XYZ file of C-alpha atoms in Angstrom:
783
model
C 156.581 47.354 210.378
C 158.992 46.968 207.567
C 161.362 49.947 206.754
C 160.561 51.878 203.508
C 162.535 50.324 200.618
C 164.002 47.465 202.788
C 162.532 44.068 203.563
C 163.481 42.803 207.041
C 164.799 39.286 206.908
C 162.493 36.733 208.513
C 163.702 35.490 211.825
C 165.432 32.167 211.849
C 163.774 29.156 213.565
C 166.107 27.356 215.965
C 166.117 23.829 214.568
C 165.079 22.082 211.411
C 162.800 19.037 210.714
C 165.594 17.458 208.836
C 166.624 17.145 205.194
C 164.185 14.195 204.681
C 161.301 16.665 205.147
C 162.760 19.181 202.765
C 164.505 21.460 205.428
C 167.889 22.813 204.729
C 170.021 22.894 207.980
C 171.586 26.180 206.804
C 168.176 27.918 207.009
C 168.011 27.284 210.789
C 169.789 29.066 213.617
C 171.250 26.161 215.581
C 172.735 24.005 212.783
C 174.028 26.978 211.100
C 175.716 28.327 214.342
C 177.394 24.823 214.743
C 178.688 24.998 211.146
C 180.034 28.436 211.752
C 181.818 27.373 214.843
C 183.368 24.231 213.428
C 184.579 26.106 210.255
C 186.284 28.913 212.256
C 187.835 26.460 214.653
C 189.195 24.387 211.743
C 190.506 27.483 209.969
C 192.171 29.222 212.865
C 193.821 26.045 214.391
C 195.076 25.269 210.935
C 196.598 28.751 210.489
C 198.077 28.526 213.944
C 199.786 25.277 212.976
C 201.181 26.839 209.844
C 202.507 30.013 211.769
C 203.909 27.919 214.800
C 207.451 27.572 213.088
C 207.409 31.421 213.005
C 206.718 31.359 216.808
C 203.630 33.703 216.294
C 200.972 33.836 219.019
C 197.701 32.063 218.233
C 195.806 35.419 218.202
C 197.485 36.175 214.765
C 196.018 33.001 213.252
C 192.538 33.782 214.766
C 192.404 37.395 213.567
C 193.644 36.313 210.123
C 191.036 33.512 210.022
C 188.312 35.867 210.766
C 189.432 38.242 207.998
C 189.643 35.316 205.514
C 186.159 34.173 206.187
C 184.889 37.789 205.691
C 184.297 39.952 202.646
C 188.160 40.313 202.182
C 188.564 36.868 200.893
C 186.128 33.880 201.036
C 183.262 36.335 201.630
C 183.726 37.976 198.244
C 181.894 35.058 196.977
C 178.229 36.297 197.499
C 177.067 32.548 197.312
C 179.373 31.516 200.255
C 178.402 34.575 202.235
C 174.739 33.996 201.800
C 174.915 30.304 202.643
C 177.413 30.272 205.656
C 177.050 33.776 207.060
C 173.586 35.250 205.900
C 172.593 38.668 207.293
C 169.658 36.959 209.203
C 172.202 34.854 211.278
C 174.190 37.975 212.268
C 172.209 38.591 215.487
C 172.752 35.068 216.780
C 176.396 35.041 215.807
C 176.959 38.402 217.528
C 175.059 37.363 220.675
C 177.158 34.343 221.036
C 180.293 36.199 220.307
C 179.478 38.779 223.006
C 178.608 36.323 225.476
C 182.029 34.622 224.931
C 183.624 38.116 225.189
C 181.843 38.721 228.531
C 183.331 35.483 230.127
C 186.740 36.071 228.426
C 186.874 39.579 230.025
C 186.011 37.946 233.386
C 189.047 35.668 232.811
C 191.264 38.637 231.991
C 190.194 40.339 235.212
C 190.741 37.153 237.171
C 194.370 37.143 235.910
C 195.060 40.646 236.964
C 196.144 40.910 240.621
C 195.536 44.448 242.105
C 198.168 43.543 244.773
C 200.990 42.995 242.253
C 199.947 46.314 240.390
C 200.462 48.341 243.726
C 203.893 46.747 244.085
C 204.960 47.766 240.497
C 208.299 49.535 240.668
C 209.052 53.063 239.572
C 210.987 51.889 236.417
C 208.025 49.807 235.156
C 205.495 52.423 236.037
C 207.419 55.028 234.154
C 207.809 52.723 231.180
C 203.966 52.135 231.224
C 203.249 55.750 231.484
C 205.483 56.578 228.421
C 203.996 53.602 226.533
C 200.388 55.067 226.952
C 200.996 58.807 226.814
C 203.053 59.147 223.683
C 201.072 56.586 221.504
C 197.901 58.211 222.824
C 199.011 61.767 221.693
C 200.124 60.378 218.320
C 196.774 58.637 217.863
C 194.949 61.994 218.681
C 197.221 63.625 216.100
C 196.566 60.857 213.376
C 192.812 61.082 214.103
C 192.846 64.746 212.733
C 194.322 63.640 209.547
C 191.982 60.619 209.038
C 188.960 62.955 209.799
C 190.133 65.158 207.077
C 190.449 62.419 204.498
C 188.462 59.116 204.847
C 186.461 59.627 208.131
C 184.672 62.812 207.625
C 181.366 63.534 209.604
C 182.141 61.368 212.660
C 181.850 62.718 216.203
C 185.226 64.369 216.862
C 185.540 63.638 220.631
C 184.672 60.002 220.356
C 187.003 59.412 217.420
C 189.884 61.229 218.935
C 189.596 59.087 222.055
C 189.074 55.834 220.160
C 192.122 56.523 218.065
C 194.223 57.308 221.079
C 193.177 54.147 222.897
C 193.599 51.917 219.808
C 197.212 53.021 219.376
C 198.216 52.947 223.177
C 197.062 49.467 223.924
C 199.473 46.558 224.853
C 197.803 43.117 224.770
C 198.826 41.686 228.136
C 198.100 37.924 227.496
C 199.556 38.060 223.988
C 202.738 39.636 225.294
C 203.033 36.797 227.878
C 202.747 34.209 225.040
C 205.445 35.901 222.991
C 207.867 36.282 226.060
C 207.371 32.532 226.924
C 208.102 31.483 223.317
C 211.214 33.544 223.468
C 212.145 32.290 226.885
C 212.141 35.831 228.235
C 209.665 35.603 230.998
C 212.093 35.316 233.757
C 214.700 37.681 232.094
C 214.806 41.302 233.383
C 213.412 42.540 230.120
C 210.567 40.064 230.401
C 209.719 40.906 233.897
C 209.748 44.652 233.109
C 207.560 44.243 230.107
C 204.921 42.208 232.069
C 204.829 44.736 234.949
C 204.499 47.649 232.517
C 201.893 45.964 230.403
C 199.709 45.099 233.391
C 199.623 48.775 234.301
C 199.072 49.689 230.638
C 196.179 47.188 230.386
C 194.285 48.644 233.310
C 194.796 52.222 232.033
C 193.550 51.146 228.637
C 190.387 49.769 229.993
C 189.571 53.009 231.992
C 190.295 55.059 228.859
C 188.092 52.802 226.699
C 185.237 53.202 229.171
C 185.606 56.931 228.925
C 185.571 56.492 225.101
C 182.407 54.360 225.275
C 180.806 56.986 227.528
C 181.613 59.792 225.123
C 180.314 57.758 222.016
C 176.575 58.179 222.850
C 173.846 59.031 220.372
C 174.341 62.700 220.967
C 170.814 63.244 222.485
C 172.225 65.333 225.248
C 175.634 66.688 226.244
C 175.018 65.618 229.771
C 174.528 61.819 228.849
C 178.295 61.085 228.750
C 178.606 62.607 232.235
C 175.679 60.611 233.623
C 177.177 57.377 232.022
C 180.729 58.039 233.413
C 179.380 58.899 236.954
C 177.091 55.778 236.961
C 179.980 53.705 235.940
C 182.063 54.999 238.798
C 179.254 54.351 241.321
C 178.849 50.809 239.899
C 182.628 50.151 240.463
C 182.559 51.605 244.021
C 179.565 49.423 244.981
C 181.108 46.267 243.559
C 184.431 47.057 245.384
C 182.632 47.215 248.646
C 180.254 44.265 248.182
C 181.922 41.731 246.125
C 185.355 40.989 247.720
C 183.729 39.984 251.221
C 181.390 37.575 249.416
C 184.028 36.035 247.308
C 186.485 35.807 250.180
C 183.790 33.826 252.122
C 183.350 31.511 249.220
C 187.152 31.097 248.791
C 187.361 30.005 252.527
C 184.952 27.343 251.890
C 187.128 25.801 249.172
C 189.913 23.663 250.470
C 193.117 22.696 248.747
C 192.884 19.297 247.111
C 189.079 19.190 247.184
C 186.655 20.119 244.352
C 184.975 23.476 244.486
C 181.239 23.225 244.930
C 179.205 23.717 241.851
C 176.936 26.281 243.871
C 179.843 28.673 244.161
C 180.863 28.513 240.521
C 177.250 28.985 239.275
C 176.833 31.964 241.776
C 179.936 33.445 240.346
C 179.018 33.024 236.730
C 175.571 34.554 237.583
C 177.262 37.522 239.205
C 179.274 38.052 236.078
C 176.214 38.164 233.793
C 174.388 40.350 236.301
C 177.270 42.865 236.359
C 177.349 42.806 232.516
C 173.605 43.499 232.441
C 173.973 46.558 234.767
C 176.956 48.030 232.785
C 175.184 47.505 229.544
C 171.983 49.207 231.099
C 174.253 52.175 232.169
C 175.550 52.576 228.661
C 179.014 50.985 228.924
C 179.604 47.688 227.202
C 178.652 44.550 229.288
C 182.116 43.267 229.279
C 183.267 46.023 231.687
C 181.076 44.617 234.490
C 182.511 41.141 233.939
C 186.045 42.512 233.941
C 185.516 44.317 237.200
C 184.103 41.214 238.865
C 187.160 39.163 237.678
C 189.597 41.817 239.243
C 187.936 41.587 242.529
C 187.803 37.824 242.913
C 190.476 36.844 245.542
C 193.535 35.252 243.726
C 194.681 33.109 246.777
C 193.502 29.475 247.155
C 191.975 27.059 244.730
C 188.761 29.030 244.004
C 190.218 31.315 241.240
C 192.065 28.554 239.492
C 188.909 26.358 239.643
C 186.857 29.105 238.009
C 189.536 29.443 235.193
C 189.539 25.626 234.624
C 185.674 25.433 234.366
C 185.124 28.559 232.146
C 188.170 28.833 229.899
C 188.140 25.920 227.563
C 184.526 26.477 226.702
C 185.042 30.175 226.176
C 188.293 30.080 224.276
C 187.386 27.002 222.311
C 183.730 27.657 221.245
C 182.419 31.084 221.916
C 185.494 33.403 221.485
C 186.355 32.187 217.881
C 182.929 33.560 216.805
C 184.171 37.019 217.943
C 186.954 36.826 215.421
C 184.407 35.856 212.740
C 182.145 38.668 213.681
C 185.188 41.087 213.420
C 186.279 39.524 210.167
C 182.787 39.967 208.658
C 183.171 43.746 209.324
C 186.692 43.928 207.875
C 186.785 44.497 204.218
C 190.353 45.109 202.958
C 188.779 46.004 199.542
C 187.683 49.260 201.102
C 191.382 50.305 201.367
C 191.763 51.708 197.663
C 194.026 53.992 196.120
C 197.444 55.532 197.055
C 195.921 57.807 199.667
C 194.248 54.853 201.745
C 197.328 52.711 201.577
C 199.519 55.630 202.472
C 197.246 56.197 205.552
C 197.625 52.566 206.437
C 201.351 52.898 206.400
C 201.106 56.109 208.326
C 198.952 54.440 211.067
C 201.455 51.500 211.450
C 204.373 53.964 211.517
C 202.639 56.106 214.088
C 201.784 52.953 216.196
C 205.322 51.725 216.197
C 206.872 55.126 216.609
C 204.768 55.950 219.705
C 205.232 52.703 221.468
C 208.818 51.879 220.604
C 210.300 55.392 220.881
C 208.353 56.300 223.958
C 209.292 53.203 225.697
C 212.942 53.259 224.523
C 213.724 56.767 225.613
C 212.194 56.462 229.093
C 213.952 53.012 229.527
C 217.274 54.632 228.662
C 216.552 57.316 231.246
C 216.215 54.609 233.920
C 219.684 53.266 232.836
C 218.254 50.092 231.000
C 220.864 48.768 228.521
C 220.445 49.789 224.995
C 219.420 46.498 223.405
C 217.068 45.812 226.398
C 215.439 49.214 226.080
C 214.796 48.635 222.281
C 213.495 45.117 222.929
C 211.101 46.565 225.588
C 209.692 49.128 223.124
C 209.151 46.461 220.576
C 207.417 44.038 223.101
C 205.160 46.915 224.356
C 203.917 47.343 220.817
C 202.050 44.046 220.891
C 198.403 44.087 220.125
C 195.729 41.391 220.176
C 192.170 40.640 221.122
C 191.960 43.786 223.291
C 192.622 45.864 220.203
C 189.837 44.047 218.267
C 187.452 44.809 221.288
C 188.192 48.411 221.085
C 187.902 48.502 217.236
C 184.545 46.615 217.276
C 183.035 48.839 219.913
C 183.999 51.823 217.853
C 182.554 50.292 214.628
C 179.197 49.455 216.396
C 178.937 52.963 217.788
C 179.512 54.367 214.338
C 182.752 56.111 215.425
C 184.804 54.072 212.942
C 183.720 53.589 209.385
C 184.443 50.513 207.278
C 187.819 51.861 205.845
C 189.230 53.115 209.142
C 188.197 49.873 210.752
C 190.006 47.781 208.082
C 193.076 49.990 208.438
C 193.219 49.494 212.268
C 192.647 45.731 212.101
C 195.569 45.406 209.675
C 197.670 47.676 211.871
C 197.085 45.272 214.774
C 198.010 42.235 212.820
C 201.251 43.782 211.414
C 202.479 45.230 214.605
C 201.924 41.924 216.566
C 203.340 39.725 213.800
C 206.591 41.752 213.607
C 207.169 41.553 217.422
C 208.732 38.223 217.697
C 211.268 38.491 214.622
C 212.230 41.948 215.793
C 212.976 40.980 219.334
C 214.817 37.967 218.254
C 217.014 40.132 216.055
C 217.622 42.780 218.544
C 217.821 40.780 221.880
C 219.413 37.389 222.121
C 220.083 36.355 225.646
C 220.072 32.731 224.864
C 223.666 32.715 223.439
C 225.302 33.018 226.869
C 228.970 32.461 227.323
C 230.040 29.331 229.060
C 230.315 29.847 232.816
C 234.046 30.442 233.459
C 234.167 28.948 236.997
C 232.041 25.889 236.273
C 234.424 23.272 237.740
C 232.343 20.684 239.357
C 230.058 19.124 236.619
C 230.080 15.760 238.202
C 229.464 14.135 241.613
C 232.820 12.330 241.369
C 235.543 15.012 242.270
C 238.855 15.370 243.938
C 237.668 18.042 246.377
C 234.924 16.160 248.215
C 234.447 19.247 250.561
C 233.408 21.646 247.830
C 229.768 22.744 247.712
C 227.509 20.173 246.088
C 224.874 21.635 243.787
C 221.839 19.748 242.555
C 219.160 20.867 240.156
C 216.173 18.699 241.166
C 213.299 18.890 238.636
C 209.690 18.038 239.350
C 206.366 18.049 237.422
C 203.794 17.874 240.208
C 203.321 17.270 243.884
C 203.538 13.544 243.051
C 207.280 13.905 242.692
C 207.914 15.897 245.940
C 208.267 13.305 248.740
C 210.602 10.907 247.028
C 212.669 13.861 245.583
C 213.057 15.506 249.068
C 213.865 12.074 250.573
C 216.592 11.501 247.946
C 217.898 15.019 248.598
C 218.045 14.172 252.359
C 220.122 11.079 251.545
C 222.482 13.091 249.446
C 222.947 15.830 252.022
C 226.525 14.730 252.832
C 226.522 15.741 256.576
C 230.307 15.642 256.757
C 230.905 18.237 253.993
C 232.029 21.676 255.032
C 230.118 23.730 252.472
C 227.141 21.470 252.383
C 224.381 21.022 249.847
C 222.586 23.632 247.638
C 219.523 22.564 245.942
C 217.724 24.264 243.093
C 214.219 22.949 242.893
C 212.980 23.548 239.413
C 209.073 23.255 238.837
C 208.617 22.170 235.226
C 205.428 23.720 233.879
C 204.074 23.395 230.228
C 203.272 26.556 228.372
C 199.882 25.661 227.001
C 197.830 27.354 224.300
C 195.338 28.530 226.979
C 195.118 32.286 227.476
C 195.430 31.588 231.234
C 199.164 30.706 230.617
C 199.354 34.324 232.118
C 198.622 32.812 235.519
C 201.965 30.966 235.214
C 203.545 34.207 234.450
C 202.896 35.465 238.062
C 204.767 32.408 239.334
C 207.666 32.919 237.096
C 208.089 36.591 237.881
C 209.850 35.624 241.209
C 211.949 33.138 239.479
C 215.020 32.205 241.592
C 213.573 33.571 244.709
C 211.560 31.681 247.347
C 207.937 31.127 246.289
C 206.768 31.163 249.945
C 206.068 34.317 251.830
C 207.574 34.183 255.319
C 205.178 36.883 256.558
C 202.206 34.751 256.065
C 201.042 32.287 258.843
C 199.733 29.681 256.541
C 200.075 28.741 252.912
C 197.863 26.153 251.351
C 200.451 25.132 248.760
C 201.811 21.851 250.172
C 204.709 21.929 247.513
C 205.736 25.057 249.148
C 205.432 23.826 252.745
C 207.421 20.591 251.896
C 210.444 22.532 250.505
C 210.304 25.089 253.313
C 210.254 22.220 255.957
C 213.246 20.571 254.197
C 215.171 23.736 254.213
C 214.603 24.473 257.844
C 214.985 21.063 259.328
C 217.964 19.821 257.189
C 219.765 23.206 257.094
C 220.104 22.839 253.264
C 219.948 25.876 251.003
C 216.899 25.423 248.772
C 216.137 27.862 245.937
C 212.771 27.208 244.357
C 212.425 28.103 240.528
C 209.900 27.768 237.786
C 210.543 26.899 234.157
C 207.606 27.550 231.850
C 208.173 26.281 228.257
C 206.635 24.004 225.681
C 207.491 20.385 225.850
C 209.554 20.641 222.784
C 212.144 22.928 224.196
C 211.769 22.344 227.893
C 215.079 20.634 227.928
C 216.727 23.990 226.937
C 215.402 25.451 230.113
C 216.632 22.726 232.238
C 220.194 22.731 230.720
C 220.450 26.532 230.716
C 219.400 26.602 234.356
C 221.880 23.813 235.354
C 224.689 25.730 233.627
C 223.846 29.088 235.104
C 223.596 27.651 238.555
C 226.773 25.411 238.080
C 224.821 22.170 239.125
C 226.949 18.909 239.495
C 223.890 16.845 238.703
C 220.334 17.153 237.304
C 217.698 15.023 238.868
C 214.773 14.102 236.646
C 211.604 12.156 237.428
C 210.886 9.119 235.299
C 207.912 9.481 232.907
C 206.209 6.667 234.687
C 204.677 6.588 238.211
C 203.864 3.563 240.339
C 200.309 2.297 240.527
C 198.630 0.633 243.583
C 199.576 -2.875 242.285
C 203.132 -1.753 242.096
C 203.489 -1.776 238.360
C 204.598 1.402 236.506
C 202.046 3.493 234.481
C 202.959 6.254 232.004
C 202.335 9.717 233.416
C 202.904 11.521 230.211
C 204.946 10.309 227.348
C 206.131 13.800 226.564
C 208.287 13.834 229.683
C 210.206 10.882 228.268
C 211.372 12.935 225.274
C 212.354 15.841 227.688
C 214.443 13.370 229.662
C 216.202 12.066 226.517
C 217.012 15.538 225.267
C 218.407 16.564 228.690
C 220.654 13.385 228.679
C 222.152 14.456 225.383
C 222.555 18.277 225.944
C 223.200 18.514 229.713
C 226.215 20.475 230.978
C 226.711 18.196 233.930
C 225.681 14.726 235.187
C 222.133 13.495 234.970
C 220.143 11.192 237.234
C 216.682 9.777 236.453
C 214.696 8.712 239.388
C 212.280 5.807 239.009
C 210.090 6.298 242.022
C 208.595 3.460 243.924
C 207.856 5.378 247.039
C 211.275 6.068 248.436
C 210.550 6.880 252.166
C 206.823 6.477 251.621
C 204.386 9.068 250.499
C 205.651 11.799 253.046
C 209.044 13.515 253.776
C 211.118 11.640 256.231
C 213.019 13.729 258.745
C 216.840 13.203 259.075
C 216.518 11.542 262.494
C 213.961 8.895 261.060
C 215.875 7.968 257.892
C 216.516 4.223 257.688
C 217.341 3.163 254.188
C 219.270 0.439 252.550
C 221.040 1.580 249.388
C 222.765 -0.680 246.926
C 225.100 0.191 244.006
C 225.422 -2.391 241.126
C 228.868 -1.854 239.877
C 229.946 -3.311 236.425
C 232.603 -0.632 235.532
C 232.802 2.494 233.344
C 232.360 6.184 233.797
C 228.573 6.104 234.823
C 229.080 3.470 237.271
C 231.916 5.474 238.981
C 229.405 8.383 239.145
C 226.861 6.162 240.777
C 229.430 5.032 243.215
C 230.253 8.535 243.923
C 226.696 9.404 244.768
C 226.510 6.307 246.908
C 229.650 7.217 248.833
C 228.028 10.586 249.587
C 224.855 8.894 250.810
C 226.970 6.455 253.005
C 227.983 9.335 255.327
C 224.301 9.622 256.494
C 223.811 7.830 259.918
C 220.508 6.350 258.929
C 221.763 4.635 255.676
C 223.220 1.120 255.175
C 225.225 1.154 252.067
C 226.142 -1.927 249.910
C 228.291 -2.076 246.772
C 227.903 -5.088 244.589
C 230.668 -5.509 242.024
C 229.981 -8.011 239.255
C 232.968 -9.969 237.803
C 233.312 -12.605 235.211
C 234.773 -15.813 236.615
C 238.057 -15.252 234.781
C 238.299 -11.532 235.648
C 240.723 -10.873 238.494
C 241.713 -7.310 237.604
C 241.384 -4.819 240.448
C 239.674 -1.361 240.149
C 241.354 1.863 241.345
C 238.056 3.603 242.204
C 236.806 0.621 244.213
C 240.142 0.299 246.026
C 239.971 4.010 247.043
C 236.325 3.551 248.131
C 237.167 0.536 250.268
C 240.119 2.444 251.835
C 237.988 5.533 252.697
C 235.159 3.476 254.198
C 237.273 0.866 256.033
C 236.919 2.759 259.411
C 233.081 2.775 259.264
C 231.122 0.373 261.372
C 228.879 -2.170 259.628
C 226.817 0.462 257.797
C 229.018 0.042 254.574
C 229.533 -3.314 253.008
C 231.466 -4.264 249.759
C 230.772 -7.493 247.892
C 232.255 -9.152 244.769
C 229.966 -11.539 242.874
C 231.486 -14.127 240.281
C 229.146 -14.635 237.340
C 229.614 -16.730 234.148
C 226.638 -15.440 231.961
C 223.691 -13.133 231.611
C 221.383 -15.559 233.492
C 223.639 -15.610 236.600
C 224.019 -11.873 236.294
C 220.102 -11.357 236.333
C 219.798 -13.822 239.220
C 222.261 -11.724 241.292
C 220.490 -8.513 240.401
C 217.227 -9.999 241.531
C 218.741 -11.234 244.888
C 220.333 -7.914 245.761
C 217.479 -5.662 244.886
C 215.660 -6.027 248.035
C 216.542 -2.584 249.424
C 215.047 1.010 249.334
C 217.236 2.472 246.573
C 219.309 1.094 243.734
C 222.005 3.279 242.214
C 223.076 2.128 238.604
C 225.074 3.673 235.819
C 223.189 4.345 232.606
C 225.741 2.850 230.273
C 228.166 0.383 232.282
C 231.272 -1.040 230.654
C 232.409 -4.688 230.185
C 231.132 -7.940 228.655
C 228.448 -8.412 231.197
C 226.830 -5.120 230.626
C 227.108 -5.689 227.015
C 225.325 -8.964 227.260
C 222.430 -7.212 229.082
C 222.156 -4.679 226.314
C 219.103 -6.030 224.575
C 216.797 -3.493 222.900
C 214.553 -1.857 225.525
C 211.660 0.506 225.337
C 213.540 3.022 227.539
C 217.052 3.583 226.106
C 217.404 6.641 228.450
C 217.700 4.173 231.346
C 220.284 1.832 229.771
C 220.384 -1.965 230.065
C 220.461 -2.412 233.829
C 217.995 0.526 234.500
C 215.491 -0.948 231.870
C 215.772 -4.331 233.584
C 214.954 -2.750 236.917
C 211.731 -1.176 235.828
C 210.101 -4.590 235.673
C 208.286 -5.524 238.840
C 209.695 -9.039 238.826
C 213.165 -7.778 239.417
C 212.666 -5.165 242.074
C 210.289 -3.088 244.084
C 213.029 -0.573 245.035
C 213.208 2.943 243.715
C 216.083 3.294 241.118
C 218.348 6.207 240.373
C 219.952 5.867 236.927
C 223.088 8.009 236.537
C 224.890 9.432 233.500
C 228.230 11.039 234.225
C 229.043 14.354 232.295
C 231.591 13.982 229.665
C 232.991 16.792 227.196
C 232.327 14.442 224.311
C 228.721 13.657 223.726
C 228.325 9.855 223.037
C 227.511 9.102 219.506
C 225.847 6.044 220.632
C 223.626 7.960 222.950
C 222.598 10.325 220.123
C 221.786 7.552 217.678
C 219.714 5.560 220.326
C 217.633 8.644 221.203
C 217.086 9.771 217.666
C 215.827 6.216 216.682
C 213.508 6.226 219.601
C 212.236 9.786 219.434
C 208.683 10.344 218.021
C 209.991 13.094 215.563
C 212.845 10.869 214.453
C 215.482 13.038 216.078
C 214.450 16.465 214.651
C 214.620 18.005 217.997
C 217.732 16.174 219.005
C 219.825 17.508 216.156
C 219.606 21.153 217.001
């Protein structure tokens, strides 16, 4: 039956018969939904690209894009609104948006580890409590003022709680993104902020559930009590039933094998069923999904497989519709007059005051330094999608009117937007002073018995066996202070919301990433490094660097300086195929390597891996390698010789030095003379040869002849006429003339370590070469 005075819009049919039969696609649900999705994706991704130089999280672009599509901007045109977002499409749009929200909340729960929450220290817990309680109290205070002015007639209890929750929220995923952009994830202030935000997140959801329970239709005062009690029973039942089921599923999923589709489908069905139950209780369907996500076990490949299968579809297709749905409800034009704009300023000031001052004071009481305490307060003031969820529920339940809703959305955008610039102004840890006692920046050194520190970088498990076998060769068994290895896992900070999963790995940065108390650990990377540490008696300190490809080199160079490494070992950007040829793994890693070569505070080695020692780690007693140094002359070749001399001490290594001389060249070499003197007492495991050559052809012939070994050590930029003759333009300037030559299968099937020795003066030739070859014409190299 039609309502009096209003005509109900006719329901939309799903698909059209096509324009040739007189149907407009915009009058049908499916083509209109497709247009809406495409439009919001184009707009939000475009805004994210524009805001990227300002280092703003993507959620700012998404919220802004939703507002621009609504009645605040483009939606002011009645023609646009009726064509693209007509009222009759609102039900379909909101249904898809809430479906995306259900699975997004499942992912949020999946990323929260209850075990890590229980291990939260007193300092982070105190900061979290202060970051909730004071803003909540100020939110309640501001609600009284709003009710007296622009929000008259609403239910006082619900409005009071919703305002308190809206001001006390800290967006955990958005905070992780900001910390990663500012390279604070592994700093003390970053770890503390993440721990406090995790506690804050859980507390906010509990408070929101309470607010939803209170915001009923008002039929009976007992309804909120029944809703709250039913919600508690639901959580208790899930806590008893869900973990054993998911643990059994997780045990059936083995590392390195695909997760069965049956388990994934069963999990997604459980998410939807939980959402149905909580919606029937009277709490939003997303709460059920969130609880299921929290209860899924985080160990093993099962949780990560769920994230991979669900996230891209949800964040790329469904979730953007939620921002449109919010934007269509946000009309900034409702904020009119001095009073309304004054209330907006008051709400922003109250939100900032509560979070920043509350966190700042409590942090100082825990003896956190002044700048760190202030940065913590600013970081805890981050809002995001969670804030929008709270506001939308309040709007749908008639707790927030149009004007209050618009004010609160703008508050969320402003407080999040100002986080990055304020933290950068207050807290600048990147400008660290040069390490005073950083003496040994090269492998070549006078005191050969000093501790040898290596920063070994790797992208994935593919790099591990050869890297460990190279470290075993470099162990230098005669050195009194031995070898110290910092194993740095290079992880890209992607735009996915599950970048938060990487935060958990980074929180223990610099500490062992294996747990000695556990009998088994499925992570074979962990097992490999633990075995190397125990069997070779080498100090191994695993670390994680999480950053975008454009500034990953900064993390590598900063880590090398802080750990006083003598050499950085980087994997080449190509890997070996089954036929022996090299295939590009990812070209972005090439630009990372080039930038490290320019900015490194120590020597750098790039490892071209052709299976050094095979595909598994070789124990010290089974090492049997032939290693050859190609010596032309110059600083880089001396560094390669120094590396080789260290490897020559290993009993399982046969070492050969090939010195290239022009037929007319009879000049001796001091470094080579010292090397021959030091190794003269050895048995036949060390050999020195001089090869007289007259031109490039003979040089290449000798290189091809002596390349039948396990590992070749070459300098990146050798000196002399011979090396100059080889310096034809190559597609890999980071390898130099000899290294580039050895990437070709016709010259060698051996692994190659190309070495650049550290120098106080950065070579202008190196800078110009890399700038010419860089995809952005050197823009990143000139920083």
